[in-house]
Short mmCIF file of C-alpha atoms in Angstrom, two decimals:
data_model
loop_
_atom_site.label_atom_id
_atom_site.label_comp_id
_atom_site.label_asym_id
_atom_site.label_seq_id
_atom_site.Cartn_x
_atom_site.Cartn_y
_atom_site.Cartn_z
CA MET A 1 -64.07 -199.87 -37.47
CA THR A 2 -66.58 -200.42 -39.41
CA ARG A 3 -70.12 -200.01 -38.38
CA ILE A 4 -71.20 -203.66 -39.08
CA ARG A 5 -68.21 -205.30 -37.01
CA TYR A 6 -68.58 -202.42 -34.33
CA VAL A 7 -72.36 -204.96 -34.19
CA ASN A 8 -70.86 -207.53 -34.74
CA ALA A 9 -68.59 -207.47 -31.92
CA LEU A 10 -71.84 -207.19 -28.90
CA VAL A 11 -73.95 -209.71 -30.67
CA ARG A 12 -73.08 -213.50 -29.61
CA GLU A 13 -71.82 -216.26 -32.89
CA GLY A 14 -74.62 -216.16 -35.44
CA ILE A 15 -77.97 -215.35 -33.98
CA PRO A 16 -78.86 -211.70 -34.39
CA VAL A 17 -80.33 -210.55 -30.70
CA ALA A 18 -80.21 -207.39 -28.44
CA ILE A 19 -77.16 -207.10 -26.24
CA ALA A 20 -77.45 -206.89 -22.64
CA THR A 21 -75.44 -207.51 -19.28
CA ALA A 22 -75.31 -211.03 -19.40
CA ASP A 23 -74.91 -210.51 -23.16
CA GLN A 24 -71.80 -209.28 -23.57
CA ILE A 25 -69.31 -211.23 -25.44
CA PHE A 26 -65.86 -209.95 -27.59
CA ARG A 27 -63.91 -212.89 -29.69
CA PHE A 28 -60.74 -212.12 -30.87
CA GLY A 29 -57.50 -214.34 -32.04
CA GLY A 30 -58.59 -217.19 -30.15
CA PHE A 31 -59.78 -215.48 -26.98
CA THR A 32 -63.31 -215.03 -25.40
CA LEU A 33 -63.97 -211.69 -22.61
CA ASP A 34 -67.10 -213.04 -21.27
CA LEU A 35 -68.54 -210.45 -19.41
CA ALA A 36 -71.51 -211.65 -17.84
CA ARG A 37 -68.73 -213.56 -16.11
CA GLY A 38 -66.50 -211.38 -15.67
CA THR A 39 -63.90 -214.08 -17.37
CA LEU A 40 -61.59 -214.25 -20.13
CA ARG A 41 -60.94 -217.11 -21.95
CA GLY A 42 -57.67 -218.34 -23.64
CA PRO A 43 -57.67 -220.55 -26.20
CA ASP A 44 -56.82 -223.71 -23.35
CA GLU A 45 -57.72 -221.85 -19.89
CA PRO A 46 -59.28 -218.39 -18.07
CA LEU A 47 -57.28 -216.14 -18.28
CA PHE A 48 -56.92 -213.75 -14.37
CA LEU A 49 -56.59 -210.40 -14.91
CA ARG A 50 -56.73 -207.30 -11.54
CA PRO A 51 -60.16 -205.45 -12.50
CA LYS A 52 -58.18 -201.98 -13.66
CA ALA A 53 -56.69 -204.15 -16.95
CA TYR A 54 -59.99 -206.13 -16.63
CA THR A 55 -61.76 -202.88 -17.59
CA LEU A 56 -58.85 -201.88 -20.41
CA LEU A 57 -59.00 -204.82 -22.00
CA THR A 58 -63.48 -204.22 -22.52
CA HIS A 59 -63.12 -200.90 -23.60
CA LEU A 60 -60.68 -201.69 -26.09
CA ALA A 61 -62.66 -204.76 -26.70
CA ARG A 62 -65.30 -202.67 -27.48
CA ASN A 63 -63.39 -200.33 -29.86
CA MET A 64 -60.88 -202.86 -31.39
CA GLY A 65 -59.43 -201.50 -34.70
CA ARG A 66 -59.78 -198.42 -33.27
CA ILE A 67 -56.52 -195.96 -31.88
CA VAL A 68 -57.91 -195.08 -28.05
CA PRO A 69 -56.21 -192.32 -26.71
CA LYS A 70 -53.81 -192.35 -23.80
CA SER A 71 -56.38 -190.27 -21.83
CA GLU A 72 -59.04 -191.12 -22.82
CA LEU A 73 -58.50 -195.08 -20.78
CA MET A 74 -58.21 -192.96 -18.43
CA GLU A 75 -60.84 -191.44 -18.12
CA VAL A 76 -62.68 -195.03 -18.74
CA ALA A 77 -60.66 -196.65 -16.01
CA TRP A 78 -59.30 -193.92 -13.64
CA PRO A 79 -63.01 -192.20 -12.99
CA GLY A 80 -62.62 -188.59 -11.30
CA ILE A 81 -59.24 -189.68 -10.09
CA PHE A 82 -55.62 -188.97 -10.79
CA VAL A 83 -52.69 -191.29 -11.76
CA THR A 84 -49.71 -191.56 -12.96
CA GLU A 85 -49.41 -192.28 -17.27
CA ASP A 86 -46.98 -195.30 -15.39
CA SER A 87 -50.32 -196.01 -13.74
CA LEU A 88 -51.86 -196.95 -17.77
CA THR A 89 -48.83 -198.16 -17.80
CA GLN A 90 -49.13 -200.77 -15.96
CA SER A 91 -52.02 -201.97 -17.00
CA ILE A 92 -51.13 -202.66 -20.67
CA ARG A 93 -48.53 -204.94 -19.17
CA GLU A 94 -50.79 -206.67 -17.90
CA ILE A 95 -53.45 -207.24 -20.02
CA ARG A 96 -50.18 -208.08 -23.36
CA LYS A 97 -48.62 -210.75 -20.44
CA ALA A 98 -52.51 -212.46 -20.30
CA ILE A 99 -53.03 -212.52 -24.28
CA GLY A 100 -49.90 -211.27 -26.38
CA GLU A 101 -47.46 -208.40 -26.52
CA ASP A 102 -48.78 -208.31 -30.08
CA MET A 103 -51.91 -207.97 -29.38
CA VAL A 104 -52.45 -204.89 -27.88
CA ARG A 105 -50.39 -202.69 -29.95
CA THR A 106 -48.77 -198.87 -28.54
CA VAL A 107 -49.42 -196.25 -31.66
CA SER A 108 -46.60 -193.12 -30.47
CA LYS A 109 -48.29 -190.34 -28.94
CA ARG A 110 -51.76 -191.23 -29.68
CA GLY A 111 -52.86 -194.33 -27.38
CA TYR A 112 -53.60 -198.30 -27.99
CA ILE A 113 -55.43 -200.38 -30.08
CA LEU A 114 -56.51 -203.83 -29.85
CA ALA A 115 -55.04 -205.40 -33.43
CA ALA A 116 -57.20 -208.68 -33.04
CA GLU A 117 -59.91 -208.56 -35.68
CA ALA A 118 -63.68 -210.41 -34.35
CA GLU A 119 -64.10 -213.68 -35.25
CA GLN A 120 -67.25 -212.27 -38.19
CA SER A 121 -70.38 -213.18 -37.93
CA PRO A 122 -73.37 -212.93 -40.41
CA GLU A 123 -73.67 -209.14 -41.44
CA ILE A 124 -77.22 -208.74 -39.47
CA GLY A 125 -76.65 -205.35 -41.08
CA ALA A 126 -77.19 -201.53 -38.61
CA GLN A 127 -79.88 -202.25 -35.57
CA PRO A 128 -79.69 -199.56 -33.68
CA ILE A 129 -77.08 -198.78 -31.48
CA VAL A 130 -78.84 -197.64 -27.60
CA ALA A 131 -77.12 -196.44 -24.70
CA VAL A 132 -79.65 -195.86 -21.42
CA LEU A 133 -77.34 -193.07 -18.91
CA ARG A 134 -77.91 -192.98 -15.73
CA PHE A 135 -79.62 -192.04 -14.25
CA ARG A 136 -80.27 -188.74 -11.86
CA ASN A 137 -81.71 -188.56 -8.00
CA GLU A 138 -84.62 -185.11 -8.04
CA SER A 139 -85.48 -186.66 -4.08
CA GLY A 140 -81.03 -185.78 -3.37
CA ASP A 141 -81.60 -189.35 -0.24
CA PRO A 142 -78.36 -190.83 -0.77
CA ALA A 143 -81.00 -193.61 -0.08
CA ASP A 144 -82.71 -193.72 -3.39
CA GLU A 145 -79.13 -193.88 -5.44
CA ALA A 146 -79.92 -197.54 -5.79
CA ILE A 147 -83.47 -197.43 -6.59
CA VAL A 148 -82.64 -194.90 -9.45
CA ASP A 149 -80.13 -197.10 -11.14
CA GLY A 150 -81.88 -199.49 -10.38
CA PHE A 151 -84.69 -198.43 -13.10
CA ALA A 152 -82.02 -197.56 -15.65
CA GLU A 153 -80.62 -201.41 -15.76
CA ASP A 154 -84.29 -202.22 -15.38
CA ILE A 155 -84.84 -200.44 -18.68
CA ILE A 156 -81.79 -201.34 -19.64
CA ASN A 157 -82.53 -204.95 -19.00
CA GLY A 158 -85.59 -204.45 -21.32
CA LEU A 159 -84.47 -203.15 -24.23
CA ALA A 160 -82.40 -206.04 -24.83
CA ARG A 161 -85.24 -209.17 -24.79
CA PHE A 162 -86.82 -207.50 -28.32
CA GLY A 163 -83.80 -208.10 -29.82
CA THR A 164 -83.93 -205.41 -32.23
CA VAL A 165 -81.89 -202.51 -30.62
CA THR A 166 -77.99 -203.04 -29.58
CA VAL A 167 -78.33 -201.85 -26.00
CA LEU A 168 -74.78 -200.83 -24.30
CA ALA A 169 -74.40 -202.79 -20.88
CA ARG A 170 -74.35 -200.13 -17.81
CA ASN A 171 -70.43 -200.31 -17.31
CA SER A 172 -70.69 -198.58 -20.73
CA SER A 173 -74.09 -196.37 -19.99
CA PHE A 174 -73.57 -195.78 -16.74
CA SER A 175 -70.13 -193.54 -17.59
CA PHE A 176 -72.51 -191.16 -18.25
CA ALA A 177 -74.51 -188.85 -17.04
CA SER A 178 -77.32 -186.84 -18.45
CA PHE A 179 -75.07 -184.68 -20.10
CA ALA A 180 -75.97 -180.69 -21.94
CA ARG A 181 -78.03 -181.18 -25.65
CA THR A 182 -74.02 -180.28 -26.74
CA GLU A 183 -72.68 -182.94 -25.48
CA TRP A 184 -74.95 -185.92 -26.68
CA PRO A 185 -73.17 -186.12 -29.92
CA GLN A 186 -69.21 -186.62 -28.34
CA ILE A 187 -71.32 -190.34 -25.77
CA ARG A 188 -71.64 -190.23 -29.60
CA SER A 189 -67.44 -190.77 -30.56
CA ARG A 190 -67.45 -192.65 -27.39
CA ILE A 191 -69.37 -194.82 -26.84
CA GLY A 192 -71.12 -195.49 -30.90
CA ALA A 193 -75.08 -195.03 -29.60
CA ASP A 194 -76.99 -193.69 -31.98
CA PHE A 195 -79.78 -193.31 -29.42
CA LEU A 196 -79.67 -192.27 -26.00
CA VAL A 197 -82.41 -193.05 -23.22
CA GLU A 198 -82.14 -190.33 -20.18
CA GLY A 199 -83.46 -188.87 -17.73
CA SER A 200 -84.92 -188.52 -13.74
CA VAL A 201 -87.00 -190.58 -10.78
CA ARG A 202 -87.72 -189.21 -8.12
CA ARG A 203 -89.32 -191.42 -5.69
CA GLN A 204 -91.95 -190.01 -2.35
CA GLY A 205 -93.03 -192.28 -0.04
CA GLU A 206 -94.98 -194.41 -2.27
CA GLN A 207 -95.22 -192.95 -5.53
CA VAL A 208 -92.19 -193.15 -7.80
CA VAL A 209 -92.25 -190.07 -10.98
CA ALA A 210 -89.90 -190.92 -13.54
CA ALA A 211 -89.80 -188.94 -17.42
CA VAL A 212 -87.45 -189.95 -19.97
CA ASN A 213 -85.71 -188.64 -23.07
CA LEU A 214 -84.73 -190.37 -26.36
CA VAL A 215 -82.42 -188.04 -27.94
CA ASP A 216 -80.74 -189.11 -31.63
CA THR A 217 -76.82 -188.35 -30.87
CA ALA A 218 -76.02 -188.47 -34.40
CA SER A 219 -78.52 -184.81 -35.00
CA ALA A 220 -78.43 -184.21 -30.63
CA SER A 221 -82.06 -183.85 -31.95
CA GLN A 222 -84.65 -185.30 -29.13
CA LEU A 223 -87.07 -187.34 -30.24
CA TRP A 224 -89.72 -187.97 -28.06
CA GLY A 225 -89.92 -187.67 -24.20
CA ASP A 226 -92.00 -189.19 -21.25
CA ARG A 227 -93.85 -188.53 -17.94
CA TYR A 228 -94.66 -191.36 -15.95
CA GLN A 229 -96.31 -191.32 -12.10
CA SER A 230 -97.92 -193.74 -10.07
CA ARG A 231 -98.92 -194.56 -5.69
CA GLY A 232 -99.85 -197.70 -4.47
CA THR A 233 -98.94 -200.04 -2.51
CA GLY A 234 -96.10 -201.19 -2.98
CA LEU A 235 -93.18 -199.40 -4.96
CA PHE A 236 -91.33 -202.53 -6.63
CA ALA A 237 -95.21 -203.44 -8.84
CA ILE A 238 -94.96 -199.24 -9.38
CA GLU A 239 -91.37 -199.19 -11.30
CA ARG A 240 -91.85 -202.61 -13.19
CA GLU A 241 -95.50 -200.77 -14.44
CA ILE A 242 -93.49 -197.64 -15.47
CA VAL A 243 -90.87 -199.43 -16.80
CA GLU A 244 -92.66 -202.10 -18.62
CA GLN A 245 -94.78 -198.42 -20.55
CA ILE A 246 -91.44 -196.75 -21.05
CA VAL A 247 -89.48 -200.35 -22.40
CA SER A 248 -92.02 -200.94 -24.83
CA ARG A 249 -92.79 -197.34 -26.30
CA LEU A 250 -88.42 -196.64 -26.80
CA VAL A 251 -88.56 -199.95 -28.97
CA THR A 252 -91.36 -198.46 -30.87
CA ARG A 253 -89.85 -194.48 -31.15
CA VAL A 254 -85.88 -196.62 -31.91
CA THR A 255 -87.74 -198.96 -34.69
CA ASN A 256 -89.68 -196.43 -35.81
CA ALA A 257 -86.63 -193.79 -36.21
CA GLY A 258 -84.69 -196.97 -38.04
CA LEU A 259 -87.10 -197.56 -40.42
CA GLU A 260 -87.47 -193.86 -40.86
CA GLN A 261 -83.56 -194.10 -42.17
CA ALA A 262 -83.77 -197.30 -44.06
CA SER A 263 -87.10 -195.80 -46.07
CA ARG A 264 -84.22 -193.26 -47.30
CA LYS A 265 -82.19 -195.90 -48.80
CA PRO A 266 -82.37 -197.62 -51.68
CA ILE A 267 -83.55 -201.48 -51.81
CA THR A 268 -80.46 -203.12 -53.64
CA SER A 269 -77.85 -200.61 -50.32
CA LEU A 270 -79.53 -202.19 -47.13
CA ALA A 271 -78.50 -204.33 -44.72
CA ALA A 272 -80.22 -207.54 -43.29
CA TYR A 273 -81.86 -205.77 -40.22
CA GLU A 274 -82.78 -202.73 -42.23
CA LEU A 275 -84.95 -205.41 -45.34
CA ALA A 276 -86.88 -206.85 -41.92
CA LEU A 277 -87.18 -203.87 -40.50
CA ARG A 278 -89.18 -202.66 -44.14
CA GLY A 279 -90.58 -205.35 -44.88
CA PHE A 280 -92.18 -205.85 -40.51
CA ALA A 281 -93.49 -202.25 -41.25
CA LEU A 282 -96.01 -203.20 -44.62
CA LEU A 283 -97.45 -205.72 -41.91
CA ARG A 284 -98.24 -203.05 -38.90
CA ASP A 285 -101.88 -202.84 -40.40
CA PRO A 286 -103.52 -206.21 -41.14
CA ALA A 287 -106.29 -202.69 -42.91
CA GLN A 288 -103.33 -202.09 -45.57
CA THR A 289 -101.17 -204.89 -45.05
CA ASP A 290 -99.36 -205.55 -48.01
CA GLN A 291 -97.98 -208.91 -47.81
CA ARG A 292 -96.39 -209.90 -50.75
CA GLY A 293 -94.13 -207.02 -50.94
CA ALA A 294 -93.82 -207.81 -47.27
CA GLU A 295 -92.57 -211.62 -48.27
CA ALA A 296 -90.26 -209.86 -51.15
CA LEU A 297 -88.36 -208.08 -48.57
CA PHE A 298 -87.60 -210.97 -45.92
CA GLU A 299 -86.22 -212.96 -48.99
CA ALA A 300 -83.96 -210.33 -49.42
CA ALA A 301 -83.17 -210.16 -45.82
CA ILE A 302 -82.54 -213.82 -45.86
CA ALA A 303 -81.53 -213.75 -48.55
CA LYS A 304 -78.49 -211.46 -47.55
CA ASP A 305 -77.77 -213.08 -44.22
CA PRO A 306 -78.99 -217.10 -44.28
CA THR A 307 -78.74 -217.29 -40.99
CA TYR A 308 -80.59 -214.39 -39.34
CA GLY A 309 -83.41 -215.34 -37.77
CA LEU A 310 -86.24 -212.84 -37.47
CA ALA A 311 -86.14 -212.92 -40.94
CA TYR A 312 -87.48 -216.34 -40.62
CA THR A 313 -90.13 -215.18 -38.21
CA TYR A 314 -91.46 -212.30 -40.27
CA LEU A 315 -91.55 -214.87 -43.28
CA ALA A 316 -93.77 -216.92 -41.31
CA LEU A 317 -96.15 -214.34 -40.13
CA ALA A 318 -96.28 -212.59 -44.21
CA ARG A 319 -97.22 -216.64 -45.38
CA ALA A 320 -99.89 -216.85 -42.24
CA LEU A 321 -101.61 -214.36 -43.61
CA ASP A 322 -101.96 -215.39 -46.97
CA GLY A 323 -105.36 -214.36 -47.95
CA GLU A 324 -106.71 -212.82 -45.64
CA PHE A 325 -106.69 -213.86 -41.37
CA GLY A 326 -107.52 -216.82 -41.27
CA ARG A 327 -107.97 -218.12 -45.00
CA ALA A 328 -104.22 -219.63 -45.61
CA SER A 329 -104.86 -222.47 -47.15
CA ASP A 330 -103.06 -226.19 -45.21
CA ALA A 331 -99.76 -226.89 -47.43
CA VAL A 332 -99.53 -222.75 -46.56
CA LEU A 333 -99.54 -222.85 -43.01
CA GLU A 334 -97.65 -225.59 -42.96
CA ASN A 335 -95.08 -223.20 -44.89
CA ALA A 336 -95.22 -220.99 -42.27
CA ARG A 337 -95.12 -222.94 -39.39
CA ASP A 338 -91.82 -224.51 -40.50
CA LEU A 339 -90.34 -221.55 -41.27
CA ALA A 340 -92.02 -219.94 -37.58
CA ASP A 341 -89.29 -223.19 -37.49
CA LYS A 342 -86.12 -222.85 -38.45
CA GLY A 343 -86.55 -218.81 -37.82
CA LEU A 344 -86.47 -219.89 -33.18
CA SER A 345 -83.51 -223.23 -34.41
CA LEU A 346 -81.83 -219.73 -35.41
CA SER A 347 -82.84 -217.67 -32.67
CA PRO A 348 -84.36 -219.24 -29.72
CA ASP A 349 -84.25 -216.96 -26.90
CA GLN A 350 -85.91 -214.51 -29.45
CA ALA A 351 -89.42 -213.76 -28.15
CA THR A 352 -91.16 -213.04 -31.37
CA GLY A 353 -90.32 -216.30 -33.03
CA HIS A 354 -92.58 -217.89 -30.26
CA ARG A 355 -95.84 -215.53 -30.51
CA VAL A 356 -95.54 -215.76 -34.84
CA GLN A 357 -95.11 -219.80 -34.24
CA SER A 358 -97.74 -218.67 -31.43
CA LEU A 359 -100.55 -216.43 -34.27
CA VAL A 360 -99.57 -219.91 -37.09
CA ARG A 361 -100.14 -222.50 -35.16
CA LEU A 362 -104.17 -220.90 -33.84
CA TYR A 363 -104.64 -220.35 -37.83
CA MET A 364 -103.89 -224.12 -37.70
CA ARG A 365 -106.67 -224.49 -34.87
CA GLU A 366 -103.66 -226.06 -32.44
CA HIS A 367 -104.89 -223.82 -30.29
CA GLU A 368 -102.99 -225.87 -26.59
CA ALA A 369 -99.89 -225.34 -28.48
CA ALA A 370 -100.81 -222.10 -29.79
CA GLU A 371 -100.43 -221.15 -26.37
CA HIS A 372 -97.64 -222.62 -24.88
CA HIS A 373 -96.17 -220.59 -27.37
CA MET A 374 -97.68 -217.72 -26.31
CA ARG A 375 -96.71 -217.92 -22.60
CA ILE A 376 -93.38 -218.80 -23.54
CA ALA A 377 -93.02 -215.57 -25.76
CA LEU A 378 -94.79 -213.25 -22.12
CA GLN A 379 -92.01 -215.45 -19.92
CA LEU A 380 -88.69 -213.92 -22.45
CA ASN A 381 -90.49 -210.38 -22.67
CA PRO A 382 -93.17 -210.05 -20.42
CA TYR A 383 -92.01 -205.97 -21.68
CA ASP A 384 -93.95 -206.54 -25.95
CA ALA A 385 -97.07 -205.07 -26.06
CA ASP A 386 -97.62 -207.15 -29.40
CA SER A 387 -97.08 -210.71 -27.13
CA ILE A 388 -99.28 -208.85 -24.33
CA GLU A 389 -101.75 -207.83 -27.37
CA GLN A 390 -101.79 -211.24 -28.59
CA MET A 391 -101.98 -213.63 -25.74
CA GLY A 392 -105.73 -211.25 -24.89
CA MET A 393 -106.49 -211.91 -29.02
CA LEU A 394 -106.13 -215.92 -28.42
CA LEU A 395 -107.42 -216.30 -24.97
CA THR A 396 -110.64 -215.06 -26.94
CA MET A 397 -110.21 -217.90 -29.66
CA ARG A 398 -110.57 -220.26 -26.93
CA GLY A 399 -113.82 -218.21 -25.35
CA ARG A 400 -112.50 -216.66 -23.37
CA PRO A 401 -113.07 -212.70 -23.64
CA LEU A 402 -113.34 -211.56 -20.24
CA ASP A 403 -109.56 -212.33 -20.12
CA ALA A 404 -108.85 -211.61 -22.95
CA LEU A 405 -109.92 -208.10 -22.42
CA THR A 406 -107.35 -207.75 -19.69
CA TRP A 407 -105.16 -208.75 -21.61
CA LEU A 408 -106.22 -206.21 -24.85
CA ALA A 409 -107.00 -203.25 -21.96
CA ARG A 410 -103.42 -204.18 -20.37
CA ALA A 411 -101.63 -203.95 -24.33
CA ILE A 412 -103.20 -201.27 -25.16
CA ARG A 413 -102.47 -198.68 -22.23
CA VAL A 414 -98.80 -200.51 -22.46
CA ASP A 415 -98.56 -198.73 -26.25
CA PRO A 416 -100.71 -196.71 -26.75
CA LEU A 417 -100.21 -195.38 -29.97
CA HIS A 418 -101.07 -199.14 -31.47
CA PRO A 419 -102.07 -200.55 -34.52
CA HIS A 420 -104.98 -200.69 -35.27
CA TRP A 421 -105.52 -204.52 -34.87
CA TYR A 422 -105.52 -203.99 -31.05
CA GLN A 423 -108.74 -202.46 -31.72
CA PHE A 424 -110.22 -205.08 -34.61
CA ASP A 425 -108.77 -208.15 -32.13
CA ARG A 426 -110.93 -206.26 -29.11
CA ALA A 427 -113.54 -205.13 -30.71
CA LEU A 428 -113.97 -209.45 -31.39
CA ALA A 429 -114.03 -209.56 -27.48
CA LEU A 430 -116.36 -206.93 -27.06
CA TYR A 431 -118.73 -208.98 -29.55
CA MET A 432 -118.24 -212.48 -27.99
CA MET A 433 -119.25 -209.57 -24.77
CA GLY A 434 -121.89 -208.67 -26.26
CA GLU A 435 -121.18 -205.20 -26.46
CA TYR A 436 -121.61 -204.76 -29.70
CA ARG A 437 -121.34 -200.99 -29.92
CA GLN A 438 -118.32 -201.05 -28.74
CA ALA A 439 -117.09 -203.48 -30.27
CA ALA A 440 -118.45 -201.12 -33.99
CA GLU A 441 -117.10 -198.55 -32.47
CA ALA A 442 -113.66 -199.98 -32.26
CA LEU A 443 -114.16 -201.21 -36.22
CA GLU A 444 -114.62 -198.26 -37.60
CA LEU A 445 -111.02 -196.74 -36.19
CA ALA A 446 -109.93 -198.61 -39.89
CA THR A 447 -109.42 -196.08 -41.83
CA ARG A 448 -109.63 -198.62 -45.59
CA PRO A 449 -111.48 -201.97 -44.28
CA ALA A 450 -110.63 -205.40 -45.14
CA PRO A 451 -113.55 -206.85 -46.18
CA TRP A 452 -113.08 -209.56 -42.82
CA ILE A 453 -114.02 -205.93 -41.79
CA ARG A 454 -116.00 -205.38 -42.78
CA THR A 455 -118.16 -208.80 -41.90
CA ARG A 456 -117.58 -208.38 -38.87
CA LEU A 457 -119.20 -204.33 -38.84
CA ALA A 458 -122.29 -205.99 -40.43
CA ALA A 459 -122.52 -208.50 -37.58
CA CYS A 460 -122.52 -206.06 -35.40
CA TYR A 461 -124.29 -203.27 -36.80
CA ALA A 462 -127.51 -206.85 -37.65
CA GLN A 463 -126.50 -207.63 -33.44
CA LEU A 464 -128.17 -203.81 -32.61
CA GLY A 465 -130.77 -203.80 -35.01
CA ASP A 466 -129.10 -202.12 -37.27
CA MET A 467 -130.29 -203.09 -40.57
CA GLU A 468 -129.13 -199.77 -42.89
CA ARG A 469 -125.64 -199.69 -41.82
CA ALA A 470 -125.46 -203.92 -41.33
CA ARG A 471 -126.63 -203.69 -45.53
CA ARG A 472 -124.50 -201.45 -46.26
CA GLN A 473 -121.32 -202.97 -44.93
CA ILE A 474 -122.60 -205.92 -46.59
CA ALA A 475 -122.83 -204.12 -49.84
CA LEU A 476 -118.71 -202.53 -50.22
CA ILE A 477 -117.65 -206.21 -49.89
CA ASP A 478 -116.58 -206.22 -53.37
CA GLU A 479 -118.42 -208.47 -56.02
CA GLY A 480 -115.28 -209.80 -57.44
CA ASP A 481 -113.16 -210.93 -54.87
CA PRO A 482 -114.07 -214.17 -53.58
CA PHE A 483 -114.45 -213.14 -50.19
CA SER A 484 -117.61 -215.51 -48.63
CA PRO A 485 -118.82 -213.42 -45.38
CA VAL A 486 -120.45 -216.74 -44.34
CA ASP A 487 -117.81 -218.49 -44.96
CA TYR A 488 -115.38 -216.16 -42.70
CA ALA A 489 -117.63 -216.50 -40.16
CA LEU A 490 -118.51 -220.34 -39.52
CA ARG A 491 -114.22 -220.89 -41.03
CA GLY A 492 -112.04 -218.08 -41.16
CA VAL A 493 -111.99 -217.33 -38.35
CA PRO A 494 -109.64 -220.13 -35.70
CA PHE A 495 -112.43 -220.11 -32.73
CA GLU A 496 -112.01 -223.14 -30.20
CA ASN A 497 -115.14 -223.53 -29.38
CA GLN A 498 -117.65 -224.33 -32.48
CA ALA A 499 -120.86 -221.93 -30.48
CA ASP A 500 -118.69 -219.42 -30.84
CA ALA A 501 -118.02 -219.13 -34.35
CA ASP A 502 -121.54 -219.81 -34.32
CA HIS A 503 -122.58 -216.51 -32.79
CA LEU A 504 -120.48 -214.82 -35.04
CA ALA A 505 -122.52 -216.40 -38.28
CA GLU A 506 -125.83 -215.22 -36.44
CA GLY A 507 -124.53 -212.20 -37.08
CA VAL A 508 -123.62 -211.60 -40.21
CA MET A 509 -126.46 -213.87 -41.68
CA LEU A 510 -128.93 -210.74 -39.99
CA ALA A 511 -126.84 -208.97 -41.48
CA LEU A 512 -128.00 -210.82 -44.97
CA GLY A 513 -131.42 -211.36 -44.28
CA ARG A 514 -130.11 -215.34 -43.78
CA GLN A 515 -130.79 -217.85 -41.03
CA ALA A 516 -129.04 -220.51 -40.80
CA ALA A 517 -128.84 -223.90 -38.76
CA PRO A 518 -125.66 -223.48 -36.01
CA GLY A 519 -122.48 -224.76 -37.25
CA THR A 520 -123.82 -225.45 -41.30
CA GLY A 521 -123.38 -222.98 -43.48
CA GLN A 522 -126.75 -223.50 -45.67
CA SER A 523 -128.97 -221.05 -44.77
CA THR A 524 -132.58 -219.53 -46.22
CA THR A 525 -133.55 -216.58 -46.95
CA THR A 526 -136.18 -214.27 -44.64
CA THR A 527 -138.00 -210.47 -44.48
CA ILE A 528 -136.73 -208.39 -41.89
#
């Protein structure tokens, strides 16, 4: 069975999203196996299987087209229990009675194979497959087993919300505990996982200590590991805080690993998912973004899979960023809005789609609509650091910088290796609060400052009275660039309130040696 068919069997028809316990649906030969509901349906009516037969059919469906050894099936259905081969034969007979003799074939001396082809859905590419193994209970108290298992299940559910990784369900991944390094490739061959998440949890009173590692099964190497601990009055609040940090960082590491693999392949051989992944990498740093290159990759992803909602979403993002932040024409923004709508129609449960739609609506100065979509994004995926960060930026635009700083601080805590735009948005909130020095320090992190970053820096230094640095930043803006610092301050940032635009323009005017009537952009030269 090819990797694409394996992924397609795990992905809901036509929607390239991650798969968790609540989302696993297998379709074959007119039958539908729904693991979320625990049901098997035929063309006309539901069918009943006893638990062991259902477990065996599930494993055969996950390995559709592959000959599954009898010993493997027996281990899946009767782990750690000695049973005769007759038990397996009886369960296979029950499955055949339900779905037909020809659907499950016997391969002499080797095993069984579910012969039906999975219903084909459009290619979405080689999304990384992640298995979260059962965590070790370091306290040794049997009473903590449920808490430890629940911790790992929360990680499974959190990862599944991102839609950029395929997450194996608990039944598959929990069949393994944390294994020795030499056994990692064995797990890969058994359940098809590219990456393993393994770790431990120790609970002592209200303190929770969690250790987690990310493993590349192909190279049998550990990509990342970290340790978390928290103490407080609410055990479940502590668990949520730790899981939130783990999930966001895991997604970043898995995505980066997938990008590294994709970067070694020629463009012509990349699948839709890999094309979108490379395109998004070009948008990660707004001071150094390659929007045209990103657009081309997203368009190529759509050409390869016209039903790939996330590709439309990211193309909308690239278009919205056209001509520097906030300066895209009305026509460009309307096109971005339509692309974002298309992405949402194809992937309605994707938080990323609502996050990008929120950004587009913000640039269109539709602030209430922007916040509406942003809150939906956070409901769909409260673990996404980018969504948490963008809520902070949105609140700054709506005149609530103090609330914004709380959201921005949380995003940085969740993703300490965040892209630079987190700091740029934090700097603007600080500027609005009158914390000009801290704002300047955040903006100075840019390794290749764009004109709009230099404009904000100039405003910070001018407000601090450091006119030499302020003028240096203005002078460094390319004279051939049509960018206007004054126009950017007054109209390029999507503030809801004119007073906030005037506040930024005030700093820019000082840096330029001018004064202006609030909200007009008309200036006169003054001596500084």
